PDB file of C-alpha atoms in Angstrom:
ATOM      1  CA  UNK A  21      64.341 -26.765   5.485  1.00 40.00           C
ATOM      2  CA  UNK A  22      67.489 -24.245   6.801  1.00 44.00           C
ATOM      3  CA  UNK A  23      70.566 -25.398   6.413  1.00 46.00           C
ATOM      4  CA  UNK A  24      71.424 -25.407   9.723  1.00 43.00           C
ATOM      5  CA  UNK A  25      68.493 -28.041   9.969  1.00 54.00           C
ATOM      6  CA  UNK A  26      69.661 -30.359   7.444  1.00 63.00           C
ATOM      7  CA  UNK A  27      70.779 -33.891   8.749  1.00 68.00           C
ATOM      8  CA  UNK A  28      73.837 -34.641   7.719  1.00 61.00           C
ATOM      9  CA  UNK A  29      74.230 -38.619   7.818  1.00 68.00           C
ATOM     10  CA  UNK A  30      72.278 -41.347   8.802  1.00 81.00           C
ATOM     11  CA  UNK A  31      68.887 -42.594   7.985  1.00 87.00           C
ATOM     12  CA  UNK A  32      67.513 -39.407   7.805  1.00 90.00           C
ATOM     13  CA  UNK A  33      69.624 -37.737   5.763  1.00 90.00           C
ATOM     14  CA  UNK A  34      69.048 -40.056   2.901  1.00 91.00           C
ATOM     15  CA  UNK A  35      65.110 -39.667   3.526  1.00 91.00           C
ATOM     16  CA  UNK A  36      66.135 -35.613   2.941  1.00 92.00           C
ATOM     17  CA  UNK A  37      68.138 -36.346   0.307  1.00 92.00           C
ATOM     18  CA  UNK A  38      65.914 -38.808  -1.419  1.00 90.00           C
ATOM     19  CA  UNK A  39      62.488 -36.427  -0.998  1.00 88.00           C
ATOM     20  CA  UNK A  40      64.881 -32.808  -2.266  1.00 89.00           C
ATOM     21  CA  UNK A  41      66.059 -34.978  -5.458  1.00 89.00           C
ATOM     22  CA  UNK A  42      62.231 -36.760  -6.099  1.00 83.00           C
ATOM     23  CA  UNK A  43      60.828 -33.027  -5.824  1.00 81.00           C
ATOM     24  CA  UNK A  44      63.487 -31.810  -8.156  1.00 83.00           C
ATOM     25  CA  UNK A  45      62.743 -34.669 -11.166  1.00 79.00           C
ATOM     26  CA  UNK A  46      58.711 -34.339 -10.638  1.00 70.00           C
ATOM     27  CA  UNK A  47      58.904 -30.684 -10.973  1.00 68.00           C
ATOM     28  CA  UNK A  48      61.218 -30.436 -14.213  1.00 72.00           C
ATOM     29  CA  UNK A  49      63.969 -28.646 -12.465  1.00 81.00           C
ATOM     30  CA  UNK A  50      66.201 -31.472 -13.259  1.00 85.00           C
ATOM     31  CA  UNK A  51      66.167 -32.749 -17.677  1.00 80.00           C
ATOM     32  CA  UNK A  52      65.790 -36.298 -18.721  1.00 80.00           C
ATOM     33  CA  UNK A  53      69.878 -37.484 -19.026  1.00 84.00           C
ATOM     34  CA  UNK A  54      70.919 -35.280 -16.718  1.00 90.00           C
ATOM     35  CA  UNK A  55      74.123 -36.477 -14.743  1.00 92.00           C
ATOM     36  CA  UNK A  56      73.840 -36.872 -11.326  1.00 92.00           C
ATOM     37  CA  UNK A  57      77.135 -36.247  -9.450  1.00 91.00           C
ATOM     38  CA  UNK A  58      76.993 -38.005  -6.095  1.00 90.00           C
ATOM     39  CA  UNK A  59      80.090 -35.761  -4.545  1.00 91.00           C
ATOM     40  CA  UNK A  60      77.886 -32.276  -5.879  1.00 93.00           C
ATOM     41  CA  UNK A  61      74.221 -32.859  -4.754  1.00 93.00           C
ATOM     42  CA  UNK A  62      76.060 -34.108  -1.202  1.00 92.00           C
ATOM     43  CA  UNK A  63      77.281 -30.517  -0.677  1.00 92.00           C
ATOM     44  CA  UNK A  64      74.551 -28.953  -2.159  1.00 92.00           C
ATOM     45  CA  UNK A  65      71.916 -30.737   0.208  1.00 91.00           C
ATOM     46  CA  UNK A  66      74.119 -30.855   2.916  1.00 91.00           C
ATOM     47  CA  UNK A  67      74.397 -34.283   3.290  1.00 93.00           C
ATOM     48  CA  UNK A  68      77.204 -36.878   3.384  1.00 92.00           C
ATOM     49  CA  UNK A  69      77.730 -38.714   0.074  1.00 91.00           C
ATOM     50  CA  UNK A  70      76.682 -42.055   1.588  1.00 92.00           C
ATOM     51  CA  UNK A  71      73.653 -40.543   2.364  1.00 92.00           C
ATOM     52  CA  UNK A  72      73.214 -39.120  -0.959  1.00 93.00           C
ATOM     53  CA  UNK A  73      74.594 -42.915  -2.889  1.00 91.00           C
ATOM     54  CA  UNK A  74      71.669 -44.426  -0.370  1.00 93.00           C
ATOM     55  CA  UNK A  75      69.070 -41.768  -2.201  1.00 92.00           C
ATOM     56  CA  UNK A  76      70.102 -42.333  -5.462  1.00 92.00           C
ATOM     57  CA  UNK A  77      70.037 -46.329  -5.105  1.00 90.00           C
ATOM     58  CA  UNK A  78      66.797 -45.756  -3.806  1.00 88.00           C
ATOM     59  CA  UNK A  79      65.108 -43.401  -6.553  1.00 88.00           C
ATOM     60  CA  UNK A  80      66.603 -45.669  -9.082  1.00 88.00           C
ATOM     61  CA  UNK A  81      64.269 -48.489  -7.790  1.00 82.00           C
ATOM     62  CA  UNK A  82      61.405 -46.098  -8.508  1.00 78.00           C
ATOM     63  CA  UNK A  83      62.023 -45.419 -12.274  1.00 78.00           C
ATOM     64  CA  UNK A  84      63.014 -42.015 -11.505  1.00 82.00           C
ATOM     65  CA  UNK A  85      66.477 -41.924 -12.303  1.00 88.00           C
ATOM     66  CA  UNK A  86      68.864 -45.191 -14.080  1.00 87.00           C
ATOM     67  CA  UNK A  87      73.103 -45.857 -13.452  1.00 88.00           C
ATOM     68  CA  UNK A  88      75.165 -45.774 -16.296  1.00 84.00           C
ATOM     69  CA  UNK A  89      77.827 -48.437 -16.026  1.00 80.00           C
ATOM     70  CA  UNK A  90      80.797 -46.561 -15.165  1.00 77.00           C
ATOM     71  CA  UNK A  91      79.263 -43.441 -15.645  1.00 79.00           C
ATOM     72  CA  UNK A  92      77.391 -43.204 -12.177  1.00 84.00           C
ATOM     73  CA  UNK A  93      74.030 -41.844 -12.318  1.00 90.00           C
ATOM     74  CA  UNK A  94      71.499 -39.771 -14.452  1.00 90.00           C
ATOM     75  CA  UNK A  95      67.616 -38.403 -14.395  1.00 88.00           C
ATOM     76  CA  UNK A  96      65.959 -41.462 -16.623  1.00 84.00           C
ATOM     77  CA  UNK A  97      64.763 -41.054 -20.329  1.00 81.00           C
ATOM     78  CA  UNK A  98      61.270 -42.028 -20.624  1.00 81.00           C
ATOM     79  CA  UNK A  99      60.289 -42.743 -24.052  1.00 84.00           C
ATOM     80  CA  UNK A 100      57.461 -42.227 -26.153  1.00 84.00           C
ATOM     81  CA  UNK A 101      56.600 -45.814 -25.968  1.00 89.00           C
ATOM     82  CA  UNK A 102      57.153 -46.051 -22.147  1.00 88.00           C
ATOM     83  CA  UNK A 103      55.021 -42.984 -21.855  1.00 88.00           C
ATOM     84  CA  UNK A 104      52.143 -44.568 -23.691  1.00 91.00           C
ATOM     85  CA  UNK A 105      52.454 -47.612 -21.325  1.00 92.00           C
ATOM     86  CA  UNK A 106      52.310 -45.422 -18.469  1.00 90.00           C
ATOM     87  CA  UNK A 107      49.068 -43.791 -19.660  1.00 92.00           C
ATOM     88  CA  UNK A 108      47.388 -46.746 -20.202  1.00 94.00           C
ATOM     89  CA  UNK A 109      48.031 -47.472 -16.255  1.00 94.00           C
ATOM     90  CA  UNK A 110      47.203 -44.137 -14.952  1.00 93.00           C
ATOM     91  CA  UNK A 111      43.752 -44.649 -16.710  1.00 95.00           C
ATOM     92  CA  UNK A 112      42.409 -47.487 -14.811  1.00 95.00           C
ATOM     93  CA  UNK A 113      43.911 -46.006 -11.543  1.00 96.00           C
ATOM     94  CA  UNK A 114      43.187 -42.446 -12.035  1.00 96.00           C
ATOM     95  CA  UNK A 115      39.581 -43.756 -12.983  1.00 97.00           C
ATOM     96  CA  UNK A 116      39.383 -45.569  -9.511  1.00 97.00           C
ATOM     97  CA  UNK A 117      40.224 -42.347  -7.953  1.00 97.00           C
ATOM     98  CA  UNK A 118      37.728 -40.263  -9.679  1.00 98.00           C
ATOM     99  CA  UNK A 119      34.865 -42.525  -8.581  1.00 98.00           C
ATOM    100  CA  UNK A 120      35.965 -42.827  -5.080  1.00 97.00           C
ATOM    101  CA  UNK A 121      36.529 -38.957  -5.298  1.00 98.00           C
ATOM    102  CA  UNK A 122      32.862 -38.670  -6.534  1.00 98.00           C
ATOM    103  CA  UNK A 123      31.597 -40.761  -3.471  1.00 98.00           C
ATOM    104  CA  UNK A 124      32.925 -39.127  -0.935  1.00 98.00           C
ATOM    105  CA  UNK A 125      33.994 -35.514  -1.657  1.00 98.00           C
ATOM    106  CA  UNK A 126      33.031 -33.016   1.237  1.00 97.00           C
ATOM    107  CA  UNK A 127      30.642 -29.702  -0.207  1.00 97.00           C
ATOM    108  CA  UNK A 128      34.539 -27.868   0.282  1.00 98.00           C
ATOM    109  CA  UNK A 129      36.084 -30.791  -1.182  1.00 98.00           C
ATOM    110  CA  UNK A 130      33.928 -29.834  -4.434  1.00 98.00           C
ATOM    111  CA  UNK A 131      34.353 -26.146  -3.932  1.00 97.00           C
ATOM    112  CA  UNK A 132      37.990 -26.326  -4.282  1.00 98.00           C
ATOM    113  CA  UNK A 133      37.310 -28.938  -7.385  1.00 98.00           C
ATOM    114  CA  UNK A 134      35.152 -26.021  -9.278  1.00 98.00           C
ATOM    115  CA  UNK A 135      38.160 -23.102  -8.048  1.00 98.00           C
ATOM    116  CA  UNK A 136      40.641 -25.409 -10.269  1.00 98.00           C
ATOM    117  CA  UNK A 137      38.353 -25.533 -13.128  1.00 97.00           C
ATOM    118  CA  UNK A 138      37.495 -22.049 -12.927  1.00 98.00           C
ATOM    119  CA  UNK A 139      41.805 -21.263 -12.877  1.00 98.00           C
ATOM    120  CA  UNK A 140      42.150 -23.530 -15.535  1.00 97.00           C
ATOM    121  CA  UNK A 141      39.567 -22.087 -17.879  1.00 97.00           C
ATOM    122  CA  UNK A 142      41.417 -18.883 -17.258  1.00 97.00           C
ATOM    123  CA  UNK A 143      44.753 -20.114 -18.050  1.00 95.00           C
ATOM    124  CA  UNK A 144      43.692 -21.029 -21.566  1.00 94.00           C
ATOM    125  CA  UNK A 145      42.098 -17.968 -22.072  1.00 96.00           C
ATOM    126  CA  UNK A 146      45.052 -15.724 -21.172  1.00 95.00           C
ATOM    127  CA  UNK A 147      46.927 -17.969 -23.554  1.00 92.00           C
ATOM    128  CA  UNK A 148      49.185 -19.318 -20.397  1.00 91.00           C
ATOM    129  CA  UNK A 149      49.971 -22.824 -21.040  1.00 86.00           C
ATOM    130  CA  UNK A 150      52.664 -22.986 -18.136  1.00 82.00           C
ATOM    131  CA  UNK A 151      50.058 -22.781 -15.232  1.00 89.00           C
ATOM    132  CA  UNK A 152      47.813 -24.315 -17.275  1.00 89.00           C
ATOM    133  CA  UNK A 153      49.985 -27.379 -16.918  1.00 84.00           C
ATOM    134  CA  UNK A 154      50.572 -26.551 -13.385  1.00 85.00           C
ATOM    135  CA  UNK A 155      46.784 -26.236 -12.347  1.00 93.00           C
ATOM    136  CA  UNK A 156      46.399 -30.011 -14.580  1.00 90.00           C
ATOM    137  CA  UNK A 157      48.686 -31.292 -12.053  1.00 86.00           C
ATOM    138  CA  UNK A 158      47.052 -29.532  -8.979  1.00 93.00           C
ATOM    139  CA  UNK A 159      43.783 -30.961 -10.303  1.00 96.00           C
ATOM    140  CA  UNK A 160      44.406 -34.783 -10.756  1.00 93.00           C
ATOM    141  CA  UNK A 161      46.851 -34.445  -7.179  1.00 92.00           C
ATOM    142  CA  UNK A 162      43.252 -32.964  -5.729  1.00 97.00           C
ATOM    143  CA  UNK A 163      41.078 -35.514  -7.056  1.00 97.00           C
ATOM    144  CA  UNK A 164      43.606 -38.498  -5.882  1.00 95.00           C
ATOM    145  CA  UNK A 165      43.837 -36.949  -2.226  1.00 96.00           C
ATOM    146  CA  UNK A 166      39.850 -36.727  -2.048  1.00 97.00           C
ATOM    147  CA  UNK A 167      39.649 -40.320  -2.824  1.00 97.00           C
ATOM    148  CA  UNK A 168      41.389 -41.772   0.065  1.00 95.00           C
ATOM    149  CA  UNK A 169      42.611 -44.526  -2.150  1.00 95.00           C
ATOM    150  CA  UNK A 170      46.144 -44.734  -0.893  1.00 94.00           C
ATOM    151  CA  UNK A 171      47.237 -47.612  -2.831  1.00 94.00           C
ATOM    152  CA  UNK A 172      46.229 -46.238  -6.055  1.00 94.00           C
ATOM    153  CA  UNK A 173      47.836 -42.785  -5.231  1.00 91.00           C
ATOM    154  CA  UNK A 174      50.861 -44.402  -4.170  1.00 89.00           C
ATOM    155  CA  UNK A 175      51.165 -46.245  -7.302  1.00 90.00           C
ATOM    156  CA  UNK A 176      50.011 -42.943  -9.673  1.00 90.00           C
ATOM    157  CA  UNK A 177      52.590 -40.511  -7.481  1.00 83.00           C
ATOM    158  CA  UNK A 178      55.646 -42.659  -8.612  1.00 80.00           C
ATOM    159  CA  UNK A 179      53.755 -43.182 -12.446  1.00 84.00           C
ATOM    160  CA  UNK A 180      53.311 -39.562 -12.719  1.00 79.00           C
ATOM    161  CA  UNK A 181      56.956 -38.564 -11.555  1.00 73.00           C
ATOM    162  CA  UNK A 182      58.397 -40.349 -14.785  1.00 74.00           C
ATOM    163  CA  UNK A 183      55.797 -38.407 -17.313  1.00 77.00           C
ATOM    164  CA  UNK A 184      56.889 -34.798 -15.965  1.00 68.00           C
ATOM    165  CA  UNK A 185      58.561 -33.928 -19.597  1.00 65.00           C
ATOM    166  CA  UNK A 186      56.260 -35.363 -21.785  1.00 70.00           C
ATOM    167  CA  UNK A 187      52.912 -33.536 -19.743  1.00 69.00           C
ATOM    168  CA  UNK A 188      54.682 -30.341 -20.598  1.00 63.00           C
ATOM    169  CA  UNK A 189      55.389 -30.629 -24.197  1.00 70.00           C
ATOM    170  CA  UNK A 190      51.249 -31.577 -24.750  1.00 75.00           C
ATOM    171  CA  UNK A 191      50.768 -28.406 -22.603  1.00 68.00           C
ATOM    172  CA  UNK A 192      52.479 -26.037 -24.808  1.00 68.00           C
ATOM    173  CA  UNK A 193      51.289 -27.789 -28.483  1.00 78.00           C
ATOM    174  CA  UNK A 194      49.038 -25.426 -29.714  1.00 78.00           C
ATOM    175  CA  UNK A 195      45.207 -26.144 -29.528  1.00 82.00           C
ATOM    176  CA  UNK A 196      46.284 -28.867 -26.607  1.00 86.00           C
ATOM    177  CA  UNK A 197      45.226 -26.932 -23.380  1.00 87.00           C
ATOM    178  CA  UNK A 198      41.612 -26.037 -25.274  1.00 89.00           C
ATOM    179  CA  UNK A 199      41.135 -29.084 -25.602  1.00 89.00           C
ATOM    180  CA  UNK A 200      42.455 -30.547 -22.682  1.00 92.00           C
ATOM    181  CA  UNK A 201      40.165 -27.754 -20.487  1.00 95.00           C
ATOM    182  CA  UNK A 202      36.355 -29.311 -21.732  1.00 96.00           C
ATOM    183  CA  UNK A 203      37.584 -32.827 -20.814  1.00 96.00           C
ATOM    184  CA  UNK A 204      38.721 -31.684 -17.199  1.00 97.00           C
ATOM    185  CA  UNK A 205      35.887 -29.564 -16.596  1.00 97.00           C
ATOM    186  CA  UNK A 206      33.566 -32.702 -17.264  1.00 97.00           C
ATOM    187  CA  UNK A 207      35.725 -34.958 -14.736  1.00 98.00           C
ATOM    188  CA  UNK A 208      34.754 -31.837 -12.493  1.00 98.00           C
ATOM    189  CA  UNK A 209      31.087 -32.192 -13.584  1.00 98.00           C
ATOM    190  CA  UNK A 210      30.618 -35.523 -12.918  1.00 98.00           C
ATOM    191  CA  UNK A 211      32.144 -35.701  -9.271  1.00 98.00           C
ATOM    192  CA  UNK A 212      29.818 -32.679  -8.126  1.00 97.00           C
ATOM    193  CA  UNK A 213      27.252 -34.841  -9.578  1.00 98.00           C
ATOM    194  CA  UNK A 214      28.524 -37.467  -6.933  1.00 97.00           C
ATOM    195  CA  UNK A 215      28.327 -39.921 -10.091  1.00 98.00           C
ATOM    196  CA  UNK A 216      31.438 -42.502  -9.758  1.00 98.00           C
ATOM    197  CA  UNK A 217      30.405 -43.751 -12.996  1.00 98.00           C
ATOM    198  CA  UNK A 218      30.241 -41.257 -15.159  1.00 98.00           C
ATOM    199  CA  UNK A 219      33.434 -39.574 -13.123  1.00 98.00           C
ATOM    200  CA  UNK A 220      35.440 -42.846 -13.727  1.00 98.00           C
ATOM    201  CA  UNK A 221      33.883 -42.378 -17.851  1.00 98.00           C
ATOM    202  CA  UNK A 222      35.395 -39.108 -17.936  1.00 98.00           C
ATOM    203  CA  UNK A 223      38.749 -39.373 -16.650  1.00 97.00           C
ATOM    204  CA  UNK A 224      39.041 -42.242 -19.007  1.00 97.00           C
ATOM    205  CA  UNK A 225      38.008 -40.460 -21.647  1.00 97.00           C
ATOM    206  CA  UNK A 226      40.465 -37.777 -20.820  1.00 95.00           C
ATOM    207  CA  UNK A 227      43.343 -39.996 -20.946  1.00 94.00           C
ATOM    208  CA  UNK A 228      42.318 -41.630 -24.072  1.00 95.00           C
ATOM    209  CA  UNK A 229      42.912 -38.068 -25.483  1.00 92.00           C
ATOM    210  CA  UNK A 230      46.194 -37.967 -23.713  1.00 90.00           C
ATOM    211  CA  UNK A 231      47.394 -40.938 -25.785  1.00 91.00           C
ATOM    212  CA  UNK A 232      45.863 -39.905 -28.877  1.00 90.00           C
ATOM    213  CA  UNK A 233      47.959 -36.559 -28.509  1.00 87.00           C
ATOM    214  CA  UNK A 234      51.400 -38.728 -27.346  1.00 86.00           C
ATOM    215  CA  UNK A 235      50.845 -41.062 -30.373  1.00 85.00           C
ATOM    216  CA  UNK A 236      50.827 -38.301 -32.446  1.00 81.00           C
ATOM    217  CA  UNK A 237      54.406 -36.757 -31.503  1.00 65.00           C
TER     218      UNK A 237
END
C-alpha cells in the first residue's frame, strides 16, 4: 500500500497495522524475542500508536507475539516442545485438507499441484534449500485453499504463523529437503489420484517425519 494510502487511526488502521506486522512474523523478517516498540512500528507503518497498541493486543491473542511485564512487547519464542504440539495439530487438520483437496480439485487446480512438485524437485537438486522452504509453504497454502475447508485453514494459518523459525532450520539440515521432497510429491500423487484417503495417509505421514526431524534437534 503507498504511503499516502495508509490510514492513519481508527479501525482500519489497526486492521493495516495488525495484517503488515502478521506478514512480517510469518515470513521471518521479524526473530523470535524480538522487541516490539509501539512508538517505532507507529511511524514506520504510518499509523497512530493507538492503532498500533490495538494490533499488538490483538496478535498477542493469536500466539504470535507475548508482553513482557514492563517491558512492552516482543515476537513470541516457540519452543521445541510447543512446536511438537503444534505438529501434532496441523496433522489431523492438514490431513482434512488434503482429502477435501483430493475431492474436489479442478484439472488446473492439479496442474498447478504437479508445477510445485516439479519446482520443488528442482530446488533440491540445485542444492537451494531457501526456496525449497518457500515452495513447502506455497504447497501446503495451495492444498488448504483447494479444499475450501475454511475452518481448518483458519485454524492452520494462525498454527503455521508460530512454526516460521523452526520450518526453516529443518529446511537447511542437510539431507532434510531430500527427504522432505518424496513425501510431498506423494501428497501430490495421491490428490491427482482424487484419493482422500490415501491423500489424508500421506500428509500424515509427512508430518510424522516432521516430528521425527524436530525431536531430533
Amino acid at each position: 500500500m503507498p504511503k499516502e494510502a495508509r490510514p492513519g487511526s481508527g479501525e482500519q488502521a489497526k486492521q493495516y497495522a495488525l495484517e503488515r506486522l502478521r506478514k512480517a512474523i510469518m515470513q521471518g523478517e521479524m526473530a523470535p524475542a524480538q522487541r516490539l516498540m509501539e512508538n517505532e512500528l507507529a511511524e514506520q507503518y504510518g499509523v497512530t500508536r493507538a492503532s498500533m497498541r490495538a494490533a499488538l493486543l490483538e496478535i498477542t491473542s493469536e500466539g504470535l507475539v507475548e508482553r513482557i511485564r514492563n517491558r512492552g512487547s516482543r515476537v513470541r519464542v516457540v519452543t521445541l516442545a510447543e512446536a511438537v504440539e503444534i505438529t501434532e495439530c496441523r496433522m489431523a487438520l492438514e490431513g482434512l485438507c488434503a482429502a477435501k483437496a483430493a475431492e474436489v480439485a479442478t484439472d488446473a487446480q492439479l496442474d498447478e499441484l504437479t508445477g510445485i512438485g516439479e519446482a520443488m524437485a528442482k530446488a533440491v537438486a540445485d542444492g537451494d534449500p531457501v526456496t525449497y522452504s518457500e515452495l513447502n509453504h506455497d504447497l501446503h497454502a495451495l492444498i488448504r485453499d483447494i479444499s475450501g475447508q475454511h475452518t481448518a485453514v483458519g485454524l492452520l494459518e494462525r498454527l503455521n504463523a508460530q512454526l516460521v523459525r523452526h520450518r526453516f532450520q529443518l529446511a537447511l539440515r542437510p539431507g532434510r529437503p531430500q527427504q522432505s521432497l518424496s513425501e510431498h510429491l506423494a501428497v501430490i500423487k495421491a490428490i491427482r489420484a482424487r484419493d482422500p484417503q490415501a491423500a489424508e495417509a500421506a500428509v500424515r505421514a509427512h508430518l510424522s517425519s516432521v516430528l521425527g526431524a524436530l525431536r531430533a534437534d
